[in-house]
Amino acid sequence: MRTREKRTRVIGWRQRHNPLRRRSDVVEAWTALVVAVVLWAGAPLAGLAAGWWAHDGARATATEQRAERHRVLAEVLHGTPASAPGTAGDRRPVQRVTVRWTEPGERARTGETRVSAGTGAGDHTYIWLDDRHRIVPAPTSDTVIWQHTLAVGACGAGLAAAGVLALHALVRQAAARRRMAEWEQDWARTGPQWARHST
């Protein structure tokens, strides 16, 4: 029981009224409390807000893309060898091929697109076209939207936490400088008295 009371006194020494407590100690103690609250509540809320904003933006972009693009079935005419390298973000190798498609009431058109490696002439694949009949990437999928949302949310929470910790470090540094200045002032007043007593 005495150990618990002693621990409580040690933890709360800055909040209690005592002659050793200085204004810098009070500021530092309250700053630590505010930092703890912000880290546990504010940073997640900042991440949630950033993720929500990113999700709304990505969803609006995907909706706009779906309104401007349409999918058609195309026939592969010929392409590069199956060993052709894909882009850096591809999970599996891809290759560029020439495809031909025909839309209702339109003449046959050809163009280049990316397909999975191993797709050969005569195979069929879906392509996306814009209103000018140009081949464009598929609209953003729900999976990509959520990946973007989580990434932005995590970055938002991390940046908020880093900002709070950086501000806390500055406050602690300022409090430490203030404390040292107060100690020097006190020693300037009491040092000569100690010197006279010692002699």
C-alpha positions as protocol buffer text, in pm:
chain_id: "A"
residue {
  index: 1
  type: MET
  ca { x: 0 y: 0 z: 0 }
}
residue {
  index: 2
  type: ARG
  ca { x: 285 y: 236 z: 84 }
}
residue {
  index: 3
  type: THR
  ca { x: 451 y: 152 z: -247 }
}
residue {
  index: 4
  type: ARG
  ca { x: 135 y: 249 z: -438 }
}
residue {
  index: 5
  type: GLU
  ca { x: 105 y: 577 z: -247 }
}
residue {
  index: 6
  type: LYS
  ca { x: 471 y: 651 z: -313 }
}
residue {
  index: 7
  type: ARG
  ca { x: 427 y: 577 z: -685 }
}
residue {
  index: 8
  type: THR
  ca { x: 124 y: 808 z: -698 }
}
residue {
  index: 9
  type: ARG
  ca { x: 321 y: 1085 z: -532 }
}
residue {
  index: 10
  type: VAL
  ca { x: 609 y: 1042 z: -778 }
}
residue {
  index: 11
  type: ILE
  ca { x: 382 y: 1040 z: -1085 }
}
residue {
  index: 12
  type: GLY
  ca { x: 181 y: 1343 z: -975 }
}
residue {
  index: 13
  type: TRP
  ca { x: 460 y: 1551 z: -827 }
}
residue {
  index: 14
  type: ARG
  ca { x: 432 y: 1812 z: -1097 }
}
residue {
  index: 15
  type: GLN
  ca { x: 61 y: 1864 z: -1037 }
}
residue {
  index: 16
  type: ARG
  ca { x: 90 y: 1899 z: -661 }
}
residue {
  index: 17
  type: HIS
  ca { x: 168 y: 2230 z: -489 }
}
residue {
  index: 18
  type: ASN
  ca { x: 522 y: 2218 z: -359 }
}
residue {
  index: 19
  type: PRO
  ca { x: 813 y: 2460 z: -342 }
}
residue {
  index: 20
  type: LEU
  ca { x: 1011 y: 2267 z: -605 }
}
residue {
  index: 21
  type: ARG
  ca { x: 743 y: 2296 z: -872 }
}
residue {
  index: 22
  type: ARG
  ca { x: 810 y: 2559 z: -1133 }
}
residue {
  index: 23
  type: ARG
  ca { x: 591 y: 2708 z: -1404 }
}
residue {
  index: 24
  type: SER
  ca { x: 790 y: 2519 z: -1670 }
}
residue {
  index: 25
  type: ASP
  ca { x: 710 y: 2193 z: -1489 }
}
residue {
  index: 26
  type: VAL
  ca { x: 338 y: 2270 z: -1500 }
}
residue {
  index: 27
  type: VAL
  ca { x: 351 y: 2362 z: -1868 }
}
residue {
  index: 28
  type: GLU
  ca { x: 542 y: 2045 z: -1951 }
}
residue {
  index: 29
  type: ALA
  ca { x: 303 y: 1826 z: -1751 }
}
residue {
  index: 30
  type: TRP
  ca { x: -9 y: 1971 z: -1914 }
}
residue {
  index: 31
  type: THR
  ca { x: 153 y: 1952 z: -2256 }
}
residue {
  index: 32
  type: ALA
  ca { x: 225 y: 1582 z: -2203 }
}
residue {
  index: 33
  type: LEU
  ca { x: -141 y: 1527 z: -2110 }
}
residue {
  index: 34
  type: VAL
  ca { x: -263 y: 1713 z: -2420 }
}
residue {
  index: 35
  type: VAL
  ca { x: -19 y: 1521 z: -2640 }
}
residue {
  index: 36
  type: ALA
  ca { x: -143 y: 1189 z: -2503 }
}
residue {
  index: 37
  type: VAL
  ca { x: -506 y: 1282 z: -2569 }
}
residue {
  index: 38
  type: VAL
  ca { x: -430 y: 1404 z: -2921 }
}
residue {
  index: 39
  type: LEU
  ca { x: -225 y: 1095 z: -3006 }
}
residue {
  index: 40
  type: TRP
  ca { x: -496 y: 857 z: -2885 }
}
residue {
  index: 41
  type: ALA
  ca { x: -792 y: 1047 z: -3026 }
}
residue {
  index: 42
  type: GLY
  ca { x: -683 y: 1327 z: -3258 }
}
residue {
  index: 43
  type: ALA
  ca { x: -446 y: 1135 z: -3483 }
}
residue {
  index: 44
  type: PRO
  ca { x: -698 y: 857 z: -3561 }
}
residue {
  index: 45
  type: LEU
  ca { x: -965 y: 1119 z: -3627 }
}
residue {
  index: 46
  type: ALA
  ca { x: -727 y: 1304 z: -3861 }
}
residue {
  index: 47
  type: GLY
  ca { x: -657 y: 979 z: -4043 }
}
residue {
  index: 48
  type: LEU
  ca { x: -1027 y: 904 z: -4065 }
}
residue {
  index: 49
  type: ALA
  ca { x: -1101 y: 1249 z: -4205 }
}
residue {
  index: 50
  type: ALA
  ca { x: -818 y: 1223 z: -4460 }
}
residue {
  index: 51
  type: GLY
  ca { x: -931 y: 876 z: -4564 }
}
residue {
  index: 52
  type: TRP
  ca { x: -1292 y: 990 z: -4597 }
}
residue {
  index: 53
  type: TRP
  ca { x: -1185 y: 1283 z: -4815 }
}
residue {
  index: 54
  type: ALA
  ca { x: -967 y: 1057 z: -5029 }
}
residue {
  index: 55
  type: HIS
  ca { x: -1246 y: 800 z: -5066 }
}
residue {
  index: 56
  type: ASP
  ca { x: -1496 y: 1063 z: -5179 }
}
residue {
  index: 57
  type: GLY
  ca { x: -1249 y: 1201 z: -5431 }
}
residue {
  index: 58
  type: ALA
  ca { x: -1154 y: 861 z: -5568 }
}
residue {
  index: 59
  type: ARG
  ca { x: -1518 y: 753 z: -5585 }
}
residue {
  index: 60
  type: ALA
  ca { x: -1612 y: 1069 z: -5777 }
}
residue {
  index: 61
  type: THR
  ca { x: -1323 y: 1014 z: -6019 }
}
residue {
  index: 62
  type: ALA
  ca { x: -1425 y: 652 z: -6076 }
}
residue {
  index: 63
  type: THR
  ca { x: -1786 y: 755 z: -6138 }
}
residue {
  index: 64
  type: GLU
  ca { x: -1672 y: 1015 z: -6389 }
}
residue {
  index: 65
  type: GLN
  ca { x: -1450 y: 759 z: -6562 }
}
residue {
  index: 66
  type: ARG
  ca { x: -1733 y: 509 z: -6590 }
}
residue {
  index: 67
  type: ALA
  ca { x: -1956 y: 775 z: -6743 }
}
residue {
  index: 68
  type: GLU
  ca { x: -1693 y: 869 z: -7003 }
}
residue {
  index: 69
  type: ARG
  ca { x: -1566 y: 520 z: -7091 }
}
residue {
  index: 70
  type: HIS
  ca { x: -1725 y: 206 z: -7225 }
}
residue {
  index: 71
  type: ARG
  ca { x: -1604 y: -150 z: -7266 }
}
residue {
  index: 72
  type: VAL
  ca { x: -1596 y: -346 z: -7591 }
}
residue {
  index: 73
  type: LEU
  ca { x: -1474 y: -690 z: -7691 }
}
residue {
  index: 74
  type: ALA
  ca { x: -1167 y: -687 z: -7915 }
}
residue {
  index: 75
  type: GLU
  ca { x: -974 y: -952 z: -8106 }
}
residue {
  index: 76
  type: VAL
  ca { x: -599 y: -983 z: -8066 }
}
residue {
  index: 77
  type: LEU
  ca { x: -423 y: -954 z: -8403 }
}
residue {
  index: 78
  type: HIS
  ca { x: -58 y: -987 z: -8304 }
}
residue {
  index: 79
  type: GLY
  ca { x: 168 y: -881 z: -8023 }
}
residue {
  index: 80
  type: THR
  ca { x: 516 y: -885 z: -7875 }
}
residue {
  index: 81
  type: PRO
  ca { x: 673 y: -1203 z: -7737 }
}
residue {
  index: 82
  type: ALA
  ca { x: 529 y: -1342 z: -7414 }
}
residue {
  index: 83
  type: SER
  ca { x: 855 y: -1272 z: -7234 }
}
residue {
  index: 84
  type: ALA
  ca { x: 822 y: -895 z: -7280 }
}
residue {
  index: 85
  type: PRO
  ca { x: 862 y: -715 z: -6945 }
}
residue {
  index: 86
  type: GLY
  ca { x: 559 y: -558 z: -6781 }
}
residue {
  index: 87
  type: THR
  ca { x: 538 y: -235 z: -6589 }
}
residue {
  index: 88
  type: ALA
  ca { x: 681 y: -202 z: -6238 }
}
residue {
  index: 89
  type: GLY
  ca { x: 343 y: -233 z: -6069 }
}
residue {
  index: 90
  type: ASP
  ca { x: 227 y: -543 z: -6258 }
}
residue {
  index: 91
  type: ARG
  ca { x: 169 y: -858 z: -6055 }
}
residue {
  index: 92
  type: ARG
  ca { x: 213 y: -1077 z: -6359 }
}
residue {
  index: 93
  type: PRO
  ca { x: 393 y: -1018 z: -6689 }
}
residue {
  index: 94
  type: VAL
  ca { x: 202 y: -829 z: -6954 }
}
residue {
  index: 95
  type: GLN
  ca { x: 259 y: -766 z: -7321 }
}
residue {
  index: 96
  type: ARG
  ca { x: 151 y: -504 z: -7571 }
}
residue {
  index: 97
  type: VAL
  ca { x: -64 y: -636 z: -7851 }
}
residue {
  index: 98
  type: THR
  ca { x: -254 y: -498 z: -8146 }
}
residue {
  index: 99
  type: VAL
  ca { x: -628 y: -550 z: -8125 }
}
residue {
  index: 100
  type: ARG
  ca { x: -922 y: -492 z: -8355 }
}
residue {
  index: 101
  type: TRP
  ca { x: -1275 y: -408 z: -8253 }
}
residue {
  index: 102
  type: THR
  ca { x: -1598 y: -302 z: -8414 }
}
residue {
  index: 103
  type: GLU
  ca { x: -1866 y: -98 z: -8242 }
}
residue {
  index: 104
  type: PRO
  ca { x: -2229 y: -103 z: -8357 }
}
residue {
  index: 105
  type: GLY
  ca { x: -2270 y: 119 z: -8663 }
}
residue {
  index: 106
  type: GLU
  ca { x: -1895 y: 193 z: -8682 }
}
residue {
  index: 107
  type: ARG
  ca { x: -1613 y: 66 z: -8898 }
}
residue {
  index: 108
  type: ALA
  ca { x: -1350 y: -169 z: -8762 }
}
residue {
  index: 109
  type: ARG
  ca { x: -1070 y: -1 z: -8571 }
}
residue {
  index: 110
  type: THR
  ca { x: -732 y: -115 z: -8444 }
}
residue {
  index: 111
  type: GLY
  ca { x: -511 y: -7 z: -8160 }
}
residue {
  index: 112
  type: GLU
  ca { x: -260 y: -125 z: -7900 }
}
residue {
  index: 113
  type: THR
  ca { x: -330 y: -234 z: -7546 }
}
residue {
  index: 114
  type: ARG
  ca { x: -178 y: -440 z: -7268 }
}
residue {
  index: 115
  type: VAL
  ca { x: -289 y: -796 z: -7202 }
}
residue {
  index: 116
  type: SER
  ca { x: -163 y: -1084 z: -6992 }
}
residue {
  index: 117
  type: ALA
  ca { x: 153 y: -1248 z: -7126 }
}
residue {
  index: 118
  type: GLY
  ca { x: 75 y: -1550 z: -7337 }
}
residue {
  index: 119
  type: THR
  ca { x: -231 y: -1403 z: -7507 }
}
residue {
  index: 120
  type: GLY
  ca { x: -202 y: -1496 z: -7872 }
}
residue {
  index: 121
  type: ALA
  ca { x: -348 y: -1394 z: -8204 }
}
residue {
  index: 122
  type: GLY
  ca { x: -714 y: -1478 z: -8234 }
}
residue {
  index: 123
  type: ASP
  ca { x: -783 y: -1451 z: -7861 }
}
residue {
  index: 124
  type: HIS
  ca { x: -1038 y: -1200 z: -7737 }
}
residue {
  index: 125
  type: THR
  ca { x: -1001 y: -943 z: -7462 }
}
residue {
  index: 126
  type: TYR
  ca { x: -1204 y: -651 z: -7330 }
}
residue {
  index: 127
  type: ILE
  ca { x: -1078 y: -298 z: -7382 }
}
residue {
  index: 128
  type: TRP
  ca { x: -1202 y: 38 z: -7259 }
}
residue {
  index: 129
  type: LEU
  ca { x: -1264 y: 328 z: -7495 }
}
residue {
  index: 130
  type: ASP
  ca { x: -1331 y: 696 z: -7436 }
}
residue {
  index: 131
  type: ASP
  ca { x: -1577 y: 908 z: -7631 }
}
residue {
  index: 132
  type: ARG
  ca { x: -1314 y: 958 z: -7905 }
}
residue {
  index: 133
  type: HIS
  ca { x: -1276 y: 580 z: -7954 }
}
residue {
  index: 134
  type: ARG
  ca { x: -928 y: 583 z: -7802 }
}
residue {
  index: 135
  type: ILE
  ca { x: -810 y: 294 z: -7586 }
}
residue {
  index: 136
  type: VAL
  ca { x: -783 y: 408 z: -7224 }
}
residue {
  index: 137
  type: PRO
  ca { x: -724 y: 234 z: -6889 }
}
residue {
  index: 138
  type: ALA
  ca { x: -1018 y: 71 z: -6716 }
}
residue {
  index: 139
  type: PRO
  ca { x: -1204 y: 287 z: -6463 }
}
residue {
  index: 140
  type: THR
  ca { x: -1068 y: 280 z: -6110 }
}
residue {
  index: 141
  type: SER
  ca { x: -1190 y: -33 z: -5933 }
}
residue {
  index: 142
  type: ASP
  ca { x: -1338 y: -49 z: -5583 }
}
residue {
  index: 143
  type: THR
  ca { x: -1025 y: -232 z: -5465 }
}
residue {
  index: 144
  type: VAL
  ca { x: -800 y: 50 z: -5583 }
}
residue {
  index: 145
  type: ILE
  ca { x: -1034 y: 307 z: -5426 }
}
residue {
  index: 146
  type: TRP
  ca { x: -1009 y: 137 z: -5087 }
}
residue {
  index: 147
  type: GLN
  ca { x: -633 y: 94 z: -5118 }
}
residue {
  index: 148
  type: HIS
  ca { x: -605 y: 466 z: -5190 }
}
residue {
  index: 149
  type: THR
  ca { x: -838 y: 545 z: -4898 }
}
residue {
  index: 150
  type: LEU
  ca { x: -638 y: 337 z: -4650 }
}
residue {
  index: 151
  type: ALA
  ca { x: -305 y: 476 z: -4772 }
}
residue {
  index: 152
  type: VAL
  ca { x: -417 y: 838 z: -4743 }
}
residue {
  index: 153
  type: GLY
  ca { x: -582 y: 772 z: -4406 }
}
residue {
  index: 154
  type: ALA
  ca { x: -266 y: 610 z: -4268 }
}
residue {
  index: 155
  type: CYS
  ca { x: -53 y: 897 z: -4399 }
}
residue {
  index: 156
  type: GLY
  ca { x: -293 y: 1151 z: -4248 }
}
residue {
  index: 157
  type: ALA
  ca { x: -281 y: 984 z: -3907 }
}
residue {
  index: 158
  type: GLY
  ca { x: 98 y: 950 z: -3926 }
}
residue {
  index: 159
  type: LEU
  ca { x: 149 y: 1313 z: -4023 }
}
residue {
  index: 160
  type: ALA
  ca { x: -83 y: 1430 z: -3747 }
}
residue {
  index: 161
  type: ALA
  ca { x: 103 y: 1219 z: -3490 }
}
residue {
  index: 162
  type: ALA
  ca { x: 442 y: 1337 z: -3619 }
}
residue {
  index: 163
  type: GLY
  ca { x: 330 y: 1700 z: -3601 }
}
residue {
  index: 164
  type: VAL
  ca { x: 206 y: 1662 z: -3245 }
}
residue {
  index: 165
  type: LEU
  ca { x: 525 y: 1486 z: -3133 }
}
residue {
  index: 166
  type: ALA
  ca { x: 741 y: 1751 z: -3301 }
}
residue {
  index: 167
  type: LEU
  ca { x: 544 y: 2026 z: -3128 }
}
residue {
  index: 168
  type: HIS
  ca { x: 577 y: 1841 z: -2797 }
}
residue {
  index: 169
  type: ALA
  ca { x: 953 y: 1816 z: -2846 }
}
residue {
  index: 170
  type: LEU
  ca { x: 972 y: 2191 z: -2905 }
}
residue {
  index: 171
  type: VAL
  ca { x: 768 y: 2262 z: -2592 }
}
residue {
  index: 172
  type: ARG
  ca { x: 988 y: 2031 z: -2384 }
}
residue {
  index: 173
  type: GLN
  ca { x: 1299 y: 2196 z: -2522 }
}
residue {
  index: 174
  type: ALA
  ca { x: 1166 y: 2540 z: -2439 }
}
residue {
  index: 175
  type: ALA
  ca { x: 1063 y: 2422 z: -2092 }
}
residue {
  index: 176
  type: ALA
  ca { x: 1410 y: 2276 z: -2032 }
}
residue {
  index: 177
  type: ARG
  ca { x: 1575 y: 2604 z: -2135 }
}
residue {
  index: 178
  type: ARG
  ca { x: 1340 y: 2796 z: -1908 }
}
residue {
  index: 179
  type: ARG
  ca { x: 1411 y: 2558 z: -1621 }
}
residue {
  index: 180
  type: MET
  ca { x: 1788 y: 2596 z: -1664 }
}
residue {
  index: 181
  type: ALA
  ca { x: 1752 y: 2974 z: -1671 }
}
residue {
  index: 182
  type: GLU
  ca { x: 1548 y: 2966 z: -1348 }
}
residue {
  index: 183
  type: TRP
  ca { x: 1806 y: 2741 z: -1182 }
}
residue {
  index: 184
  type: GLU
  ca { x: 2084 y: 2978 z: -1284 }
}
residue {
  index: 185
  type: GLN
  ca { x: 1891 y: 3271 z: -1141 }
}
residue {
  index: 186
  type: ASP
  ca { x: 1831 y: 3085 z: -815 }
}
residue {
  index: 187
  type: TRP
  ca { x: 2196 y: 2984 z: -795 }
}
residue {
  index: 188
  type: ALA
  ca { x: 2303 y: 3343 z: -859 }
}
residue {
  index: 189
  type: ARG
  ca { x: 2103 y: 3440 z: -549 }
}
residue {
  index: 190
  type: THR
  ca { x: 2193 y: 3144 z: -325 }
}
residue {
  index: 191
  type: GLY
  ca { x: 2546 y: 3067 z: -448 }
}
residue {
  index: 192
  type: PRO
  ca { x: 2717 y: 3353 z: -262 }
}
residue {
  index: 193
  type: GLN
  ca { x: 2539 y: 3253 z: 61 }
}
residue {
  index: 194
  type: TRP
  ca { x: 2668 y: 2895 z: 26 }
}
residue {
  index: 195
  type: ALA
  ca { x: 3018 y: 3031 z: -39 }
}
residue {
  index: 196
  type: ARG
  ca { x: 3009 y: 3245 z: 278 }
}
residue {
  index: 197
  type: HIS
  ca { x: 2880 y: 2950 z: 488 }
}
residue {
  index: 198
  type: SER
  ca { x: 3148 y: 2718 z: 353 }
}
residue {
  index: 199
  type: THR
  ca { x: 3426 y: 2966 z: 440 }
}
